[in-house]
């Protein structure tokens, strides 16, 4: 079926199990147990803009989708170097709300008229643009001058400063096994569209609640932008998961490989209070990664198996 093979679907309330590898008598043994259930499912059609909550999604090897809504299918780039633009530099992107009406994508933002663009661009007419997600080369179809003007105006940039691109069949994707990053467990053939790395980020509600109890500003799971929020496990249990399978324990519908932890620190609070925080007290108490100069919370990043 090609790049968009469907790996069956997830629905709210789906029970899932986790697998952990233990060393027993010098042998590797896979132990599986039921862990929790799916509480929320999210798709973020445009990288770094608001997400859309769904009761069910289809898992594909390029990301989750529901009808025309496809995860990180669109991306905002700066015109001078075609590199992606995110909330890290432009926090107000968090206020852009996507919605789908028929085969059209509607974008709404404060003090802006609704931007309407077609979901399916004409590949033969649209300009193919070479782009970058961090150091990785990808391609996108330029969504046109009207979209560029809308985004540039919203971000208070000169006309044409930023542009919107969309992926399409046949365009260059990221080969994540080649990404120059430490502890890269991606396999050859693990591809991403405009994701930073994996197609799925999993987080537990217990973890969100624990973090929220330790800071003075209101936060929710959406500050961390998981695609799958789970419920029923202890805080930070997801840090130790190796694989996550959904459905029956003997014959799961979907199985995801955990390949890395996705750091989240600055971004969650940009979304809420739109300022950079430089420190958190007692940060070692809530599952933080101390690999860098600033501690950061981690989501679990997964590829489809």
C-alpha positions as a LaTeX table, in Angstrom:
\begin{tabular}{lrrr}
\hline
Residue & $x$ (\AA) & $y$ (\AA) & $z$ (\AA) \\
\hline
Unk1 & 0.00 & 0.00 & 0.00 \\
Unk2 & 3.04 & 2.29 & 0.05 \\
Unk3 & 3.93 & 5.12 & 2.40 \\
Unk4 & 0.50 & 5.35 & 4.01 \\
Unk5 & $-0.09$ & 1.76 & 5.09 \\
Unk6 & $-2.81$ & 1.76 & 7.74 \\
Unk7 & $-1.91$ & $-0.20$ & 10.85 \\
Unk8 & $-5.52$ & $-0.35$ & 12.11 \\
Unk9 & $-7.08$ & 2.13 & 14.47 \\
Unk10 & $-7.16$ & 3.29 & 18.04 \\
Unk11 & $-10.28$ & 4.39 & 19.87 \\
Unk12 & $-10.74$ & 6.09 & 23.20 \\
Unk13 & $-10.84$ & 3.61 & 26.05 \\
Unk14 & $-8.65$ & 1.06 & 24.27 \\
Unk15 & $-6.74$ & $-1.04$ & 26.77 \\
Unk16 & $-3.06$ & $-1.38$ & 26.09 \\
Unk17 & $-0.15$ & $-3.35$ & 27.38 \\
Unk18 & 3.51 & $-2.57$ & 27.73 \\
Unk19 & 6.48 & $-4.81$ & 27.16 \\
Unk20 & 9.69 & $-4.65$ & 29.14 \\
Unk21 & 12.85 & $-6.66$ & 28.62 \\
Unk22 & 14.27 & $-8.41$ & 31.65 \\
Unk23 & 17.46 & $-10.42$ & 31.99 \\
Unk24 & 16.51 & $-13.79$ & 33.48 \\
Unk25 & 19.09 & $-16.57$ & 33.74 \\
Unk26 & 21.24 & $-14.75$ & 31.17 \\
Unk27 & 18.39 & $-14.90$ & 28.63 \\
Unk28 & 16.24 & $-12.10$ & 27.24 \\
Unk29 & 12.58 & $-12.56$ & 28.00 \\
Unk30 & 9.71 & $-10.35$ & 26.99 \\
Unk31 & 7.18 & $-9.77$ & 29.76 \\
Unk32 & 3.88 & $-8.17$ & 28.84 \\
Unk33 & 1.19 & $-6.84$ & 31.11 \\
Unk34 & $-1.87$ & $-4.64$ & 30.86 \\
Unk35 & $-0.91$ & $-1.13$ & 31.86 \\
Unk36 & $-3.69$ & 1.40 & 31.28 \\
Unk37 & $-6.20$ & 2.67 & 28.72 \\
Unk38 & $-6.31$ & 5.38 & 26.10 \\
Unk39 & $-7.79$ & 8.60 & 27.44 \\
Unk40 & $-7.20$ & 11.12 & 24.62 \\
Unk41 & $-6.14$ & 10.97 & 20.96 \\
Unk42 & $-4.75$ & 14.02 & 19.20 \\
Unk43 & $-3.68$ & 15.02 & 15.72 \\
Unk44 & $-1.67$ & 18.18 & 15.04 \\
Unk45 & $-2.26$ & 18.92 & 11.34 \\
Unk46 & 0.18 & 21.85 & 11.22 \\
Unk47 & 3.49 & 21.52 & 13.00 \\
Unk48 & 3.50 & 23.74 & 16.12 \\
Unk49 & $-0.15$ & 24.83 & 15.82 \\
Unk50 & $-3.12$ & 23.64 & 17.88 \\
Unk51 & $-4.19$ & 20.03 & 17.77 \\
Unk52 & $-7.57$ & 18.40 & 17.21 \\
Unk53 & $-9.00$ & 15.80 & 19.58 \\
Unk54 & $-10.60$ & 12.68 & 18.08 \\
Unk55 & $-12.48$ & 9.70 & 19.46 \\
Unk56 & $-10.60$ & 7.43 & 17.06 \\
Unk57 & $-7.63$ & 7.62 & 14.73 \\
Unk58 & $-5.92$ & 5.48 & 12.13 \\
Unk59 & $-2.27$ & 4.68 & 12.79 \\
Unk60 & $-0.11$ & 4.78 & 9.68 \\
Unk61 & 3.63 & 4.48 & 9.27 \\
Unk62 & 3.78 & 8.23 & 8.56 \\
Unk63 & 1.61 & 9.34 & 11.45 \\
Unk64 & $-1.94$ & 9.31 & 12.71 \\
Unk65 & $-4.92$ & 10.45 & 10.68 \\
Unk66 & $-8.67$ & 10.84 & 10.78 \\
Unk67 & $-10.24$ & 11.55 & 7.39 \\
Unk68 & $-8.44$ & 14.66 & 6.05 \\
Unk69 & $-6.74$ & 15.40 & 9.37 \\
Unk70 & $-3.20$ & 14.04 & 9.23 \\
Unk71 & $-0.54$ & 14.61 & 11.85 \\
Unk72 & 2.16 & 17.14 & 10.92 \\
Unk73 & 0.99 & 17.11 & 7.30 \\
Unk74 & 1.60 & 20.88 & 7.00 \\
Unk75 & 4.52 & 22.98 & 8.19 \\
Unk76 & 5.35 & 26.68 & 8.43 \\
Unk77 & 8.76 & 27.66 & 7.08 \\
Unk78 & 10.79 & 30.85 & 6.89 \\
Unk79 & 11.16 & 31.94 & 3.28 \\
Unk80 & 14.83 & 32.95 & 3.44 \\
Unk81 & 16.13 & 29.49 & 4.40 \\
Unk82 & 13.08 & 27.19 & 4.14 \\
Unk83 & 13.64 & 25.95 & 7.71 \\
Unk84 & 10.68 & 25.05 & 9.91 \\
Unk85 & 9.21 & 27.60 & 12.30 \\
Unk86 & 7.95 & 26.48 & 15.71 \\
Unk87 & 6.53 & 27.76 & 18.99 \\
Unk88 & 10.05 & 27.86 & 20.36 \\
Unk89 & 10.57 & 31.07 & 18.37 \\
Unk90 & 6.95 & 32.08 & 17.74 \\
Unk91 & 4.77 & 31.20 & 20.77 \\
Unk92 & 1.67 & 32.70 & 19.14 \\
Unk93 & 1.53 & 29.74 & 16.74 \\
Unk94 & $-0.12$ & 27.93 & 19.66 \\
Unk95 & $-3.23$ & 30.05 & 19.07 \\
Unk96 & $-3.77$ & 28.99 & 15.44 \\
Unk97 & $-6.74$ & 26.62 & 15.36 \\
Unk98 & $-7.19$ & 24.21 & 12.43 \\
Unk99 & $-10.47$ & 22.56 & 11.45 \\
Unk100 & $-11.67$ & 20.58 & 8.46 \\
Unk101 & $-14.81$ & 21.20 & 6.42 \\
Unk102 & $-15.19$ & 18.84 & 3.50 \\
Unk103 & $-11.92$ & 18.84 & 1.61 \\
Unk104 & $-10.89$ & 22.27 & 2.88 \\
Unk105 & $-8.63$ & 23.22 & 5.80 \\
Unk106 & $-9.83$ & 26.22 & 7.84 \\
Unk107 & $-7.36$ & 28.17 & 9.97 \\
Unk108 & $-8.46$ & 30.63 & 12.64 \\
Unk109 & $-6.35$ & 32.91 & 14.82 \\
Unk110 & $-6.99$ & 35.95 & 17.06 \\
Unk111 & $-7.88$ & 39.08 & 15.09 \\
Unk112 & $-7.57$ & 37.30 & 11.76 \\
Unk113 & $-10.13$ & 36.33 & 9.15 \\
Unk114 & $-10.39$ & 32.61 & 8.51 \\
Unk115 & $-7.86$ & 31.28 & 6.03 \\
Unk116 & $-9.27$ & 28.51 & 3.81 \\
Unk117 & $-6.97$ & 26.30 & 1.77 \\
Unk118 & $-7.59$ & 23.05 & $-0.11$ \\
Unk119 & $-6.48$ & 19.85 & 1.60 \\
Unk120 & $-5.27$ & 18.29 & $-1.63$ \\
Unk121 & $-3.01$ & 20.53 & $-3.66$ \\
Unk122 & $-2.47$ & 19.91 & $-7.35$ \\
Unk123 & 0.97 & 18.29 & $-7.37$ \\
Unk124 & 1.43 & 19.19 & $-11.04$ \\
Unk125 & 0.86 & 22.92 & $-10.41$ \\
Unk126 & 2.11 & 23.62 & $-6.90$ \\
Unk127 & 5.76 & 24.52 & $-6.41$ \\
Unk128 & 7.88 & 21.85 & $-4.71$ \\
Unk129 & 9.98 & 23.49 & $-2.00$ \\
Unk130 & 13.08 & 21.92 & $-0.39$ \\
Unk131 & 12.73 & 22.33 & 3.39 \\
Unk132 & 14.52 & 21.47 & 6.61 \\
Unk133 & 13.33 & 19.98 & 9.87 \\
Unk134 & 16.33 & 20.65 & 12.09 \\
Unk135 & 19.18 & 19.10 & 10.03 \\
Unk136 & 16.99 & 16.79 & 7.93 \\
Unk137 & 16.08 & 17.60 & 4.32 \\
Unk138 & 12.45 & 17.19 & 3.26 \\
Unk139 & 10.16 & 18.61 & 0.59 \\
Unk140 & 6.78 & 20.31 & 0.59 \\
Unk141 & 4.23 & 21.80 & $-1.76$ \\
Unk142 & 3.94 & 25.56 & $-1.39$ \\
Unk143 & 0.39 & 26.41 & $-0.31$ \\
Unk144 & 0.38 & 29.75 & $-2.10$ \\
Unk145 & 0.75 & 33.48 & $-1.58$ \\
Unk146 & $-2.56$ & 33.93 & 0.27 \\
Unk147 & $-1.45$ & 31.52 & 2.98 \\
Unk148 & 1.98 & 33.16 & 3.12 \\
Unk149 & 0.45 & 36.62 & 3.55 \\
Unk150 & $-1.93$ & 35.37 & 6.26 \\
Unk151 & 0.81 & 33.73 & 8.34 \\
Unk152 & 3.27 & 36.60 & 7.83 \\
Unk153 & 0.67 & 39.15 & 8.92 \\
Unk154 & $-0.37$ & 37.11 & 11.96 \\
Unk155 & 3.25 & 36.81 & 13.10 \\
Unk156 & 3.90 & 40.52 & 12.43 \\
Unk157 & 6.46 & 39.71 & 9.78 \\
Unk158 & 7.01 & 41.35 & 6.38 \\
Unk159 & 4.78 & 40.00 & 3.63 \\
Unk160 & 6.11 & 36.72 & 2.31 \\
Unk161 & 8.46 & 36.20 & 5.27 \\
Unk162 & 6.93 & 32.82 & 6.09 \\
Unk163 & 5.22 & 30.23 & 3.92 \\
Unk164 & 3.05 & 27.17 & 4.47 \\
Unk165 & 3.98 & 23.86 & 2.87 \\
Unk166 & 2.26 & 20.48 & 2.74 \\
Unk167 & 3.56 & 17.02 & 2.07 \\
Unk168 & 2.30 & 14.89 & $-0.82$ \\
Unk169 & 2.98 & 11.41 & $-2.24$ \\
Unk170 & 6.36 & 11.20 & $-3.90$ \\
Unk171 & 7.97 & 14.06 & $-1.99$ \\
Unk172 & 11.13 & 13.57 & 0.04 \\
Unk173 & 10.61 & 12.36 & 3.61 \\
Unk174 & 12.92 & 12.17 & 6.60 \\
Unk175 & 14.84 & 8.89 & 6.94 \\
Unk176 & 15.08 & 8.91 & 10.71 \\
Unk177 & 17.73 & 6.21 & 11.02 \\
Unk178 & 20.09 & 8.74 & 9.39 \\
Unk179 & 19.31 & 11.58 & 11.77 \\
Unk180 & 22.47 & 12.73 & 13.57 \\
Unk181 & 21.28 & 12.44 & 17.13 \\
Unk182 & 22.56 & 10.61 & 20.16 \\
Unk183 & 21.15 & 7.17 & 20.96 \\
Unk184 & 19.23 & 6.88 & 17.69 \\
Unk185 & 17.26 & 3.62 & 17.79 \\
Unk186 & 15.34 & 4.26 & 14.57 \\
Unk187 & 15.52 & 1.45 & 12.03 \\
Unk188 & 16.17 & 1.81 & 8.29 \\
Unk189 & 12.80 & 2.57 & 6.74 \\
Unk190 & 11.52 & 4.55 & 9.74 \\
Unk191 & 10.34 & 7.70 & 8.01 \\
Unk192 & 8.69 & 10.89 & 9.23 \\
Unk193 & 7.02 & 13.76 & 7.45 \\
Unk194 & 7.52 & 16.96 & 9.46 \\
Unk195 & 7.77 & 15.38 & 12.91 \\
Unk196 & 10.84 & 16.19 & 14.99 \\
Unk197 & 11.50 & 12.46 & 15.17 \\
Unk198 & 8.67 & 9.94 & 15.69 \\
Unk199 & 5.04 & 9.85 & 14.64 \\
Unk200 & 3.70 & 9.33 & 18.17 \\
Unk201 & 4.34 & 10.85 & 21.58 \\
Unk202 & 2.80 & 9.02 & 24.52 \\
Unk203 & 2.26 & 10.53 & 27.94 \\
Unk204 & 0.20 & 9.53 & 30.97 \\
Unk205 & $-2.39$ & 11.68 & 32.69 \\
Unk206 & $-0.78$ & 10.79 & 36.01 \\
Unk207 & 2.46 & 12.39 & 34.84 \\
Unk208 & 0.66 & 15.54 & 33.68 \\
Unk209 & $-1.20$ & 15.79 & 36.99 \\
Unk210 & 2.00 & 15.40 & 38.98 \\
Unk211 & 3.80 & 18.11 & 37.01 \\
Unk212 & 0.76 & 20.39 & 37.32 \\
Unk213 & 0.75 & 19.98 & 41.08 \\
Unk214 & 4.31 & 21.31 & 41.29 \\
Unk215 & 4.06 & 24.52 & 39.29 \\
Unk216 & 2.17 & 27.74 & 39.87 \\
Unk217 & 0.59 & 28.07 & 36.41 \\
Unk218 & $-2.28$ & 25.96 & 35.02 \\
Unk219 & $-1.12$ & 23.31 & 32.57 \\
Unk220 & $-2.72$ & 20.36 & 30.81 \\
Unk221 & $-1.59$ & 17.51 & 28.59 \\
Unk222 & $-1.78$ & 19.84 & 25.61 \\
Unk223 & 1.16 & 21.80 & 26.93 \\
Unk224 & 3.23 & 18.69 & 26.12 \\
Unk225 & 1.48 & 17.90 & 22.82 \\
Unk226 & 1.19 & 14.10 & 23.08 \\
Unk227 & $-0.62$ & 12.27 & 20.32 \\
Unk228 & $-1.78$ & 9.60 & 22.79 \\
Unk229 & $-2.65$ & 10.36 & 26.41 \\
Unk230 & $-3.12$ & 7.30 & 28.61 \\
Unk231 & $-4.67$ & 6.83 & 32.03 \\
Unk232 & $-4.46$ & 4.26 & 34.79 \\
Unk233 & $-0.70$ & 4.00 & 35.40 \\
Unk234 & 1.54 & 5.68 & 37.95 \\
Unk235 & 3.35 & 8.97 & 37.20 \\
Unk236 & 6.37 & 8.54 & 34.90 \\
Unk237 & 5.69 & 4.84 & 34.37 \\
Unk238 & 5.97 & 5.53 & 30.63 \\
Unk239 & 9.68 & 6.35 & 31.05 \\
Unk240 & 10.44 & 2.63 & 31.35 \\
Unk241 & 8.26 & 1.24 & 28.54 \\
Unk242 & 9.96 & $-0.50$ & 25.61 \\
Unk243 & 6.98 & $-1.30$ & 23.39 \\
Unk244 & 3.33 & $-0.33$ & 23.66 \\
Unk245 & 0.63 & $-2.53$ & 22.16 \\
Unk246 & $-3.07$ & $-1.68$ & 21.93 \\
Unk247 & $-5.91$ & $-4.18$ & 22.04 \\
Unk248 & $-5.92$ & $-7.84$ & 23.01 \\
Unk249 & $-2.77$ & $-8.96$ & 24.81 \\
Unk250 & $-2.25$ & $-11.92$ & 22.46 \\
Unk251 & $-3.21$ & $-10.16$ & 19.23 \\
Unk252 & $-2.84$ & $-6.38$ & 19.46 \\
Unk253 & $-4.34$ & $-4.02$ & 16.89 \\
Unk254 & $-1.39$ & $-1.64$ & 16.93 \\
Unk255 & 2.11 & $-1.96$ & 18.35 \\
Unk256 & 4.54 & 0.91 & 18.82 \\
Unk257 & 8.27 & 0.76 & 19.47 \\
Unk258 & 9.63 & 3.21 & 22.02 \\
Unk259 & 12.84 & 4.61 & 20.57 \\
Unk260 & 13.61 & 7.68 & 22.65 \\
Unk261 & 12.41 & 10.22 & 25.17 \\
Unk262 & 11.29 & 13.51 & 23.66 \\
Unk263 & 12.39 & 16.42 & 25.81 \\
Unk264 & 9.76 & 18.98 & 26.73 \\
Unk265 & 10.56 & 21.91 & 28.96 \\
Unk266 & 10.47 & 25.33 & 27.37 \\
Unk267 & 7.64 & 24.47 & 24.98 \\
Unk268 & 5.03 & 23.44 & 27.57 \\
Unk269 & 5.25 & 26.78 & 29.32 \\
Unk270 & 5.43 & 28.79 & 26.13 \\
Unk271 & 2.00 & 27.41 & 25.37 \\
Unk272 & 0.63 & 28.57 & 28.72 \\
Unk273 & 2.34 & 31.79 & 29.71 \\
Unk274 & 4.46 & 32.53 & 26.63 \\
Unk275 & 7.72 & 33.16 & 28.43 \\
Unk276 & 10.88 & 31.12 & 28.79 \\
Unk277 & 11.44 & 29.57 & 32.19 \\
Unk278 & 15.05 & 28.96 & 33.12 \\
Unk279 & 14.59 & 26.73 & 36.14 \\
Unk280 & 12.13 & 24.74 & 38.21 \\
Unk281 & 12.57 & 23.92 & 41.85 \\
Unk282 & 12.54 & 20.24 & 42.78 \\
Unk283 & 12.77 & 19.43 & 39.09 \\
Unk284 & 14.56 & 16.16 & 39.85 \\
Unk285 & 11.37 & 14.94 & 41.50 \\
Unk286 & 9.26 & 14.83 & 38.39 \\
Unk287 & 10.92 & 12.64 & 35.82 \\
Unk288 & 13.27 & 15.13 & 34.29 \\
Unk289 & 16.22 & 14.54 & 32.02 \\
Unk290 & 19.45 & 16.12 & 33.30 \\
Unk291 & 21.48 & 15.52 & 30.12 \\
Unk292 & 21.50 & 19.21 & 29.21 \\
Unk293 & 22.14 & 22.50 & 30.99 \\
Unk294 & 18.40 & 22.88 & 31.66 \\
Unk295 & 16.32 & 19.97 & 32.91 \\
Unk296 & 13.47 & 18.98 & 30.64 \\
Unk297 & 10.46 & 16.70 & 30.97 \\
Unk298 & 10.33 & 13.74 & 28.57 \\
Unk299 & 7.52 & 12.27 & 26.50 \\
Unk300 & 7.89 & 8.75 & 25.11 \\
Unk301 & 8.50 & 8.85 & 21.36 \\
Unk302 & 7.40 & 5.85 & 19.29 \\
Unk303 & 7.57 & 4.44 & 15.78 \\
Unk304 & 5.02 & 1.97 & 14.47 \\
Unk305 & 6.33 & $-1.60$ & 14.49 \\
\hline
\end{tabular}
